[in-house]
Amino acid sequence: MRNNVWWRRVAAVTVGLVAGGGIAVVSAVEVAAALPSGCLAPTRGQPTVTCVTELSTGTTAAAAVADSPVPCVLGVVSKDRLHACVMNRYQYDIFRMPEGTLVGTAVIQITQASELRYTARKWRHEFTLDVLSAVGELASGVVITPGLTCDDLCDADGLTLPRNVTVGDPKTVVYQPESEGPGNAETAQETSVTFASRNPQIPVSETVRPYQLPTVRCDSSTVIDNTRNGGCVYAEFEPTFTLSLADDRVNETAEHIRDTQATTTHHWGLQPGGTKLRRTTSDTNIAANREAACPRSLPRPTGKSCDEYPFASTSQGAAMEGAGDFSRRMVDARDNSRAGSDLGQFYRRNRILGNDAFWVEITTF
């Protein structure tokens, strides 16, 4: 937290900053004797001190990364099953010593966006480095060096060449971490950013560590169809399987699910207020759920098939947690088959493994 007196003095001198060949000459107004937290401790004879302060306020930008499917928000990690994004904002200050005069300041925004792949154990982690304002010693640019390192379950090139970033000319740095198979792995990456002036007389700032993106889970499980190379997801995000009442392909199945969510005690899969579903990959459990809900002895009218909800492929099926709190209905056989195919695609594209949780939403559009 900045000292208010110090901040007012900084504001008073900032407007007087000018760029120069060496250390810039500024107004004689000096900052308070005590430098703000976030400053590197000065050494004897050192001509300058650099300080980095994280800013918690400012305009958020949902479109900070134009093609990000999730919002990029200041100080908040947004994510879905395959994407994540977060922004951090810093003020980087340079003070001339020993008098403690402010000679350069910049506001810098660091955006991290990632894109996982459900068909590969390699993904994209992108930094966007953006100088929003800069004056004095930093008017000609801030040298920014991002970094990304992995734990033992992931490989990534942790070295990055410094980028000189000027106002209005953001730079992008892309890493491609990889978690080699075939086993399951939950891997975390650690990111860092350093700031420096282009003036070699001014020392590099201390390293800052932006918000970390969530742990990545990679697997090569055979329960995920047609993904022989495995894939990765943000497993802590619980995705939603959606069917539409307006979709003639699956509207009868959608109606059945809607009605069941409204009438069962657990409101299976309904968000909010209901109980989430969890996939089961046990053939024995799936067969038992189907037989409990739609026994083979049950007559099927021509062109109809028996639809059960909760799904037989979940631990909430009729023979498991859903015993006594499930529904079956005869629906158009092709409709039922298409809805089942859509559920299989949902499992695949979100890499829903055994016991993974998910929700079910029925829309009207």
Short mmCIF file of C-alpha atoms in Angstrom, two decimals:
data_model
loop_
_atom_site.label_atom_id
_atom_site.label_comp_id
_atom_site.label_asym_id
_atom_site.label_seq_id
_atom_site.Cartn_x
_atom_site.Cartn_y
_atom_site.Cartn_z
CA MET A 1 0.00 0.00 0.00
CA ARG A 2 1.48 3.37 -1.01
CA ASN A 3 2.09 6.11 1.54
CA ASN A 4 -0.39 8.88 0.64
CA VAL A 5 2.12 11.69 1.24
CA TRP A 6 4.68 9.92 -0.93
CA TRP A 7 2.08 9.36 -3.65
CA ARG A 8 1.08 13.04 -3.77
CA ARG A 9 4.72 14.02 -4.13
CA VAL A 10 5.24 11.49 -6.89
CA ALA A 11 2.22 12.90 -8.71
CA ALA A 12 3.65 16.39 -8.37
CA VAL A 13 6.96 15.51 -9.97
CA THR A 14 5.73 13.07 -12.61
CA VAL A 15 4.53 15.85 -14.89
CA GLY A 16 8.04 17.32 -14.92
CA LEU A 17 9.84 14.21 -16.11
CA VAL A 18 11.83 14.44 -19.33
CA ALA A 19 13.95 11.88 -21.16
CA GLY A 20 17.71 12.40 -21.37
CA GLY A 21 20.88 10.69 -22.45
CA GLY A 22 21.80 9.71 -18.90
CA ILE A 23 19.73 10.03 -15.74
CA ALA A 24 16.95 12.48 -16.57
CA VAL A 25 16.82 15.88 -14.86
CA VAL A 26 13.51 16.51 -13.12
CA SER A 27 11.81 18.99 -10.86
CA ALA A 28 13.58 19.73 -7.61
CA VAL A 29 10.60 18.42 -5.69
CA GLU A 30 11.69 15.24 -3.92
CA VAL A 31 9.80 12.21 -2.80
CA ALA A 32 9.53 11.40 0.90
CA ALA A 33 12.72 10.14 2.47
CA ALA A 34 11.26 6.67 2.93
CA LEU A 35 10.92 5.01 -0.47
CA PRO A 36 7.82 2.89 -1.05
CA SER A 37 7.76 -0.84 -0.45
CA GLY A 38 8.74 -2.76 -3.54
CA CYS A 39 12.06 -0.94 -3.96
CA LEU A 40 15.36 -2.73 -4.27
CA ALA A 41 17.60 -1.86 -1.34
CA PRO A 42 20.17 0.70 -2.54
CA THR A 43 23.86 -0.12 -2.25
CA ARG A 44 26.56 2.39 -1.39
CA GLY A 45 27.28 4.66 -4.34
CA GLN A 46 24.41 3.32 -6.44
CA PRO A 47 23.00 6.20 -8.51
CA THR A 48 19.41 4.91 -8.76
CA VAL A 49 16.85 2.69 -7.07
CA THR A 50 14.04 0.88 -8.91
CA CYS A 51 10.64 0.04 -7.42
CA VAL A 52 7.76 -2.14 -8.59
CA THR A 53 4.28 -1.81 -7.10
CA GLU A 54 1.32 -3.94 -8.13
CA LEU A 55 -1.78 -1.87 -8.95
CA SER A 56 -5.11 -3.31 -7.90
CA THR A 57 -7.31 -0.77 -9.66
CA GLY A 58 -7.84 0.21 -13.25
CA THR A 59 -10.03 -0.53 -16.20
CA THR A 60 -10.51 -4.22 -16.79
CA ALA A 61 -10.58 -5.47 -20.35
CA ALA A 62 -12.62 -8.47 -21.39
CA ALA A 63 -10.97 -8.27 -24.80
CA ALA A 64 -7.39 -7.71 -23.69
CA VAL A 65 -6.54 -10.78 -25.74
CA ALA A 66 -8.72 -10.49 -28.81
CA ASP A 67 -9.17 -14.20 -29.44
CA SER A 68 -9.46 -15.35 -25.82
CA PRO A 69 -12.69 -17.34 -25.28
CA VAL A 70 -12.69 -16.36 -21.59
CA PRO A 71 -12.60 -12.82 -20.15
CA CYS A 72 -9.20 -11.32 -19.35
CA VAL A 73 -9.76 -9.40 -16.12
CA LEU A 74 -7.43 -7.46 -13.86
CA GLY A 75 -6.51 -9.54 -10.83
CA VAL A 76 -8.92 -12.41 -11.57
CA VAL A 77 -8.09 -15.74 -13.20
CA SER A 78 -10.89 -16.62 -15.65
CA LYS A 79 -11.03 -20.13 -17.07
CA ASP A 80 -13.01 -22.82 -18.79
CA ARG A 81 -11.98 -26.41 -19.48
CA LEU A 82 -9.40 -25.46 -22.14
CA HIS A 83 -8.63 -21.74 -21.66
CA ALA A 84 -7.47 -19.38 -18.93
CA CYS A 85 -6.60 -15.68 -18.78
CA VAL A 86 -5.52 -13.09 -16.19
CA MET A 87 -4.12 -9.55 -16.20
CA ASN A 88 -1.70 -7.92 -13.76
CA ARG A 89 -0.80 -4.25 -13.70
CA TYR A 90 2.36 -2.73 -12.19
CA GLN A 91 3.91 0.67 -11.65
CA TYR A 92 7.66 0.69 -12.26
CA ASP A 93 9.50 3.69 -10.76
CA ILE A 94 13.10 4.86 -10.86
CA PHE A 95 14.50 7.16 -8.16
CA ARG A 96 17.80 9.06 -8.28
CA MET A 97 19.88 8.53 -5.19
CA PRO A 98 20.80 9.65 -2.64
CA GLU A 99 18.16 12.40 -2.69
CA GLY A 100 15.32 10.05 -3.74
CA THR A 101 14.06 12.06 -6.71
CA LEU A 102 11.66 10.34 -9.11
CA VAL A 103 13.23 10.28 -12.59
CA GLY A 104 11.10 7.75 -14.45
CA THR A 105 7.80 5.94 -14.12
CA ALA A 106 5.75 3.52 -16.22
CA VAL A 107 2.50 1.62 -15.85
CA ILE A 108 2.83 -1.87 -17.31
CA GLN A 109 0.14 -4.45 -17.99
CA ILE A 110 0.97 -8.15 -18.20
CA THR A 111 -1.70 -10.43 -19.68
CA GLN A 112 -1.37 -14.21 -19.62
CA ALA A 113 -3.63 -16.35 -21.80
CA SER A 114 -3.43 -20.09 -22.30
CA GLU A 115 -5.03 -22.55 -24.68
CA LEU A 116 -4.98 -26.26 -23.93
CA ARG A 117 -5.71 -29.00 -26.46
CA TYR A 118 -7.90 -32.00 -25.75
CA THR A 119 -6.07 -33.96 -28.47
CA ALA A 120 -2.46 -33.20 -27.48
CA ARG A 121 -0.34 -32.94 -24.36
CA LYS A 122 1.22 -29.70 -25.55
CA TRP A 123 -0.38 -26.29 -25.09
CA ARG A 124 0.09 -22.56 -25.66
CA HIS A 125 0.89 -20.03 -22.91
CA GLU A 126 0.99 -16.45 -24.17
CA PHE A 127 2.25 -13.28 -22.49
CA THR A 128 1.13 -9.88 -23.77
CA LEU A 129 3.47 -7.14 -22.54
CA ASP A 130 1.91 -3.68 -22.72
CA VAL A 131 3.28 -0.35 -21.48
CA LEU A 132 0.22 1.82 -20.83
CA SER A 133 2.15 4.99 -19.95
CA ALA A 134 5.79 5.93 -19.53
CA VAL A 135 7.71 9.16 -18.84
CA GLY A 136 11.21 10.28 -17.93
CA GLU A 137 13.87 7.59 -18.03
CA LEU A 138 11.27 5.10 -19.25
CA ALA A 139 9.76 7.18 -22.06
CA SER A 140 11.92 5.40 -24.64
CA GLY A 141 10.69 2.00 -23.52
CA VAL A 142 10.74 -0.56 -20.75
CA VAL A 143 12.81 -3.72 -21.15
CA ILE A 144 10.51 -6.56 -20.08
CA THR A 145 11.56 -10.18 -19.69
CA PRO A 146 8.84 -12.77 -18.99
CA GLY A 147 9.64 -16.28 -17.90
CA LEU A 148 7.85 -19.61 -17.52
CA THR A 149 9.13 -22.71 -15.77
CA CYS A 150 7.50 -26.10 -15.23
CA ASP A 151 7.57 -28.66 -12.46
CA ASP A 152 8.96 -32.16 -13.02
CA LEU A 153 5.86 -33.25 -14.97
CA CYS A 154 6.19 -30.60 -17.66
CA ASP A 155 8.81 -29.29 -20.09
CA ALA A 156 9.10 -25.62 -21.06
CA ASP A 157 11.85 -23.31 -22.21
CA GLY A 158 12.23 -21.02 -19.22
CA LEU A 159 14.51 -18.55 -21.01
CA THR A 160 13.22 -15.55 -22.93
CA LEU A 161 15.05 -12.73 -24.67
CA PRO A 162 14.22 -9.29 -23.23
CA ARG A 163 11.71 -7.20 -25.19
CA ASN A 164 11.86 -3.42 -25.40
CA VAL A 165 8.22 -2.33 -25.08
CA THR A 166 7.00 1.20 -25.78
CA VAL A 167 3.64 2.87 -25.25
CA GLY A 168 1.15 1.74 -27.89
CA ASP A 169 3.32 -1.13 -29.16
CA PRO A 170 2.65 -4.25 -27.06
CA LYS A 171 4.75 -7.37 -27.52
CA THR A 172 3.67 -11.01 -27.42
CA VAL A 173 5.77 -13.89 -26.12
CA VAL A 174 4.56 -17.47 -26.59
CA TYR A 175 5.63 -20.60 -24.74
CA GLN A 176 4.60 -24.14 -25.64
CA PRO A 177 4.86 -26.31 -22.53
CA GLU A 178 4.47 -30.06 -22.89
CA SER A 179 3.70 -32.93 -20.53
CA GLU A 180 4.91 -36.11 -22.14
CA GLY A 181 2.76 -39.23 -21.73
CA PRO A 182 1.48 -41.76 -21.35
CA GLY A 183 0.57 -41.44 -17.66
CA ASN A 184 -1.72 -38.93 -15.99
CA ALA A 185 -0.05 -35.75 -14.77
CA GLU A 186 -1.14 -32.64 -12.90
CA THR A 187 1.45 -30.03 -13.67
CA ALA A 188 1.93 -26.46 -12.48
CA GLN A 189 3.83 -23.68 -14.20
CA GLU A 190 5.45 -20.72 -12.47
CA THR A 191 5.68 -17.39 -14.27
CA SER A 192 7.83 -14.36 -13.61
CA VAL A 193 8.45 -10.92 -15.12
CA THR A 194 11.36 -8.51 -14.72
CA PHE A 195 11.46 -4.84 -15.70
CA ALA A 196 14.45 -2.71 -16.61
CA SER A 197 15.33 0.65 -18.11
CA ARG A 198 17.18 0.85 -21.41
CA ASN A 199 19.80 2.88 -19.53
CA PRO A 200 22.55 0.42 -18.49
CA GLN A 201 23.33 2.55 -15.42
CA ILE A 202 19.97 1.63 -13.91
CA PRO A 203 19.80 -1.83 -12.30
CA VAL A 204 17.22 -4.44 -13.20
CA SER A 205 14.19 -4.42 -10.93
CA GLU A 206 13.36 -7.27 -8.64
CA THR A 207 11.42 -10.09 -10.24
CA VAL A 208 7.64 -10.03 -9.84
CA ARG A 209 5.42 -13.08 -10.02
CA PRO A 210 2.03 -12.49 -11.66
CA TYR A 211 -1.05 -14.49 -10.84
CA GLN A 212 -0.44 -18.12 -11.70
CA LEU A 213 -2.78 -19.89 -14.09
CA PRO A 214 -4.46 -23.09 -12.83
CA THR A 215 -2.85 -26.51 -12.69
CA VAL A 216 -3.00 -28.40 -15.99
CA ARG A 217 -4.10 -32.03 -16.03
CA CYS A 218 -2.84 -34.16 -18.90
CA ASP A 219 -3.84 -37.75 -19.57
CA SER A 220 -3.71 -40.43 -22.22
CA SER A 221 -6.68 -42.38 -20.90
CA THR A 222 -8.31 -44.90 -23.21
CA VAL A 223 -11.78 -43.88 -21.94
CA ILE A 224 -11.46 -40.76 -24.10
CA ASP A 225 -12.19 -41.86 -27.67
CA ASN A 226 -10.08 -40.95 -30.71
CA THR A 227 -7.36 -39.06 -28.86
CA ARG A 228 -4.42 -41.44 -29.09
CA ASN A 229 -1.91 -38.70 -28.20
CA GLY A 230 -3.74 -37.76 -25.03
CA GLY A 231 -4.72 -34.24 -24.10
CA CYS A 232 -4.91 -31.63 -21.35
CA VAL A 233 -7.61 -29.71 -19.47
CA TYR A 234 -8.12 -27.45 -16.48
CA ALA A 235 -9.72 -30.23 -14.44
CA GLU A 236 -10.85 -27.97 -11.59
CA PHE A 237 -13.31 -26.30 -13.97
CA GLU A 238 -16.59 -28.22 -14.08
CA PRO A 239 -18.03 -27.96 -17.61
CA THR A 240 -21.69 -27.94 -18.64
CA PHE A 241 -23.31 -30.28 -21.15
CA THR A 242 -25.99 -28.37 -23.05
CA LEU A 243 -29.00 -29.49 -25.07
CA SER A 244 -31.58 -27.17 -26.61
CA LEU A 245 -35.35 -27.47 -26.70
CA ALA A 246 -35.18 -25.59 -30.01
CA ASP A 247 -32.95 -28.25 -31.59
CA ASP A 248 -35.16 -30.68 -33.51
CA ARG A 249 -32.36 -33.24 -33.41
CA VAL A 250 -32.60 -33.73 -29.63
CA ASN A 251 -35.63 -31.81 -28.38
CA GLU A 252 -37.47 -34.84 -26.97
CA THR A 253 -34.46 -35.86 -24.90
CA ALA A 254 -33.97 -32.24 -23.83
CA GLU A 255 -37.59 -32.06 -22.64
CA HIS A 256 -37.14 -35.23 -20.62
CA ILE A 257 -34.03 -33.88 -18.90
CA ARG A 258 -35.69 -30.53 -18.21
CA ASP A 259 -38.69 -32.20 -16.62
CA THR A 260 -36.54 -34.57 -14.56
CA GLN A 261 -34.35 -31.78 -13.25
CA ALA A 262 -37.49 -29.96 -12.10
CA THR A 263 -39.15 -32.94 -10.38
CA THR A 264 -36.41 -35.10 -8.83
CA THR A 265 -35.35 -34.49 -5.25
CA HIS A 266 -31.71 -33.90 -6.20
CA HIS A 267 -32.46 -31.84 -9.33
CA TRP A 268 -29.68 -33.80 -11.01
CA GLY A 269 -27.17 -31.68 -12.92
CA LEU A 270 -29.15 -28.46 -12.49
CA GLN A 271 -27.17 -25.35 -11.69
CA PRO A 272 -27.68 -23.69 -9.27
CA GLY A 273 -29.35 -25.71 -6.55
CA GLY A 274 -28.97 -29.19 -7.99
CA THR A 275 -26.51 -32.03 -7.53
CA LYS A 276 -23.65 -32.28 -10.01
CA LEU A 277 -23.17 -35.43 -12.06
CA ARG A 278 -19.97 -37.48 -12.07
CA ARG A 279 -18.97 -39.76 -14.88
CA THR A 280 -18.50 -43.46 -14.28
CA THR A 281 -16.36 -45.39 -16.75
CA SER A 282 -17.17 -48.81 -15.27
CA ASP A 283 -18.96 -50.98 -17.83
CA THR A 284 -20.53 -52.89 -14.94
CA ASN A 285 -21.96 -49.72 -13.39
CA ILE A 286 -23.22 -48.42 -16.72
CA ALA A 287 -24.97 -51.71 -17.52
CA ALA A 288 -26.54 -51.80 -14.04
CA ASN A 289 -27.79 -48.23 -14.38
CA ARG A 290 -29.37 -48.99 -17.75
CA GLU A 291 -31.04 -52.15 -16.52
CA ALA A 292 -32.42 -50.40 -13.43
CA ALA A 293 -33.88 -47.51 -15.43
CA CYS A 294 -34.76 -49.17 -18.72
CA PRO A 295 -34.89 -52.96 -18.26
CA ARG A 296 -34.78 -55.02 -21.41
CA SER A 297 -38.19 -56.43 -20.50
CA LEU A 298 -39.78 -53.00 -20.84
CA PRO A 299 -41.78 -52.75 -24.10
CA ARG A 300 -40.58 -50.10 -26.58
CA PRO A 301 -43.18 -48.63 -28.96
CA THR A 302 -42.18 -48.62 -32.62
CA GLY A 303 -39.64 -45.89 -33.32
CA LYS A 304 -39.11 -45.20 -29.63
CA SER A 305 -36.32 -45.99 -27.22
CA CYS A 306 -36.05 -45.73 -23.45
CA ASP A 307 -34.23 -42.64 -22.23
CA GLU A 308 -33.00 -42.50 -18.63
CA TYR A 309 -31.89 -39.52 -16.58
CA PRO A 310 -29.54 -39.16 -14.80
CA PHE A 311 -27.36 -40.66 -17.52
CA ALA A 312 -26.38 -44.32 -17.18
CA SER A 313 -22.75 -43.23 -17.63
CA THR A 314 -22.79 -41.34 -14.30
CA SER A 315 -22.52 -42.38 -10.67
CA GLN A 316 -25.93 -40.80 -10.20
CA GLY A 317 -27.57 -43.39 -12.45
CA ALA A 318 -30.63 -45.41 -11.45
CA ALA A 319 -28.67 -48.29 -9.86
CA MET A 320 -26.31 -46.03 -7.92
CA GLU A 321 -26.90 -42.66 -6.23
CA GLY A 322 -29.99 -42.07 -8.33
CA ALA A 323 -31.84 -45.14 -7.06
CA GLY A 324 -35.42 -44.06 -6.39
CA ASP A 325 -34.81 -40.56 -7.74
CA PHE A 326 -34.56 -40.96 -11.51
CA SER A 327 -36.79 -40.83 -14.57
CA ARG A 328 -37.31 -42.85 -17.72
CA ARG A 329 -39.31 -41.88 -20.77
CA MET A 330 -39.94 -43.28 -24.22
CA VAL A 331 -38.61 -40.81 -26.76
CA ASP A 332 -37.88 -40.84 -30.48
CA ALA A 333 -35.10 -43.41 -30.94
CA ARG A 334 -33.07 -41.26 -33.32
CA ASP A 335 -33.42 -38.26 -31.01
CA ASN A 336 -32.17 -40.35 -28.10
CA SER A 337 -29.26 -41.70 -30.13
CA ARG A 338 -28.19 -38.22 -31.24
CA ALA A 339 -28.31 -36.90 -27.67
CA GLY A 340 -26.15 -39.84 -26.58
CA SER A 341 -23.68 -39.07 -29.35
CA ASP A 342 -23.56 -35.43 -28.24
CA LEU A 343 -22.84 -36.54 -24.68
CA GLY A 344 -19.99 -38.72 -25.93
CA GLN A 345 -18.52 -35.74 -27.81
CA PHE A 346 -18.84 -33.64 -24.65
CA TYR A 347 -16.91 -36.26 -22.68
CA ARG A 348 -14.23 -36.32 -25.36
CA ARG A 349 -13.78 -32.58 -25.89
CA ASN A 350 -13.65 -31.91 -22.16
CA ARG A 351 -11.67 -35.05 -21.32
CA ILE A 352 -14.20 -36.11 -18.70
CA LEU A 353 -12.52 -38.98 -16.86
CA GLY A 354 -14.05 -41.26 -14.25
CA ASN A 355 -15.43 -39.29 -11.28
CA ASP A 356 -15.04 -35.93 -13.08
CA ALA A 357 -17.95 -33.63 -12.27
CA PHE A 358 -20.13 -31.78 -14.77
CA TRP A 359 -23.48 -30.02 -15.06
CA VAL A 360 -26.37 -30.25 -17.52
CA GLU A 361 -28.22 -27.25 -18.95
CA ILE A 362 -31.35 -27.26 -21.09
CA THR A 363 -31.77 -24.07 -23.10
CA THR A 364 -34.67 -22.67 -25.11
CA PHE A 365 -32.55 -21.35 -27.97
#
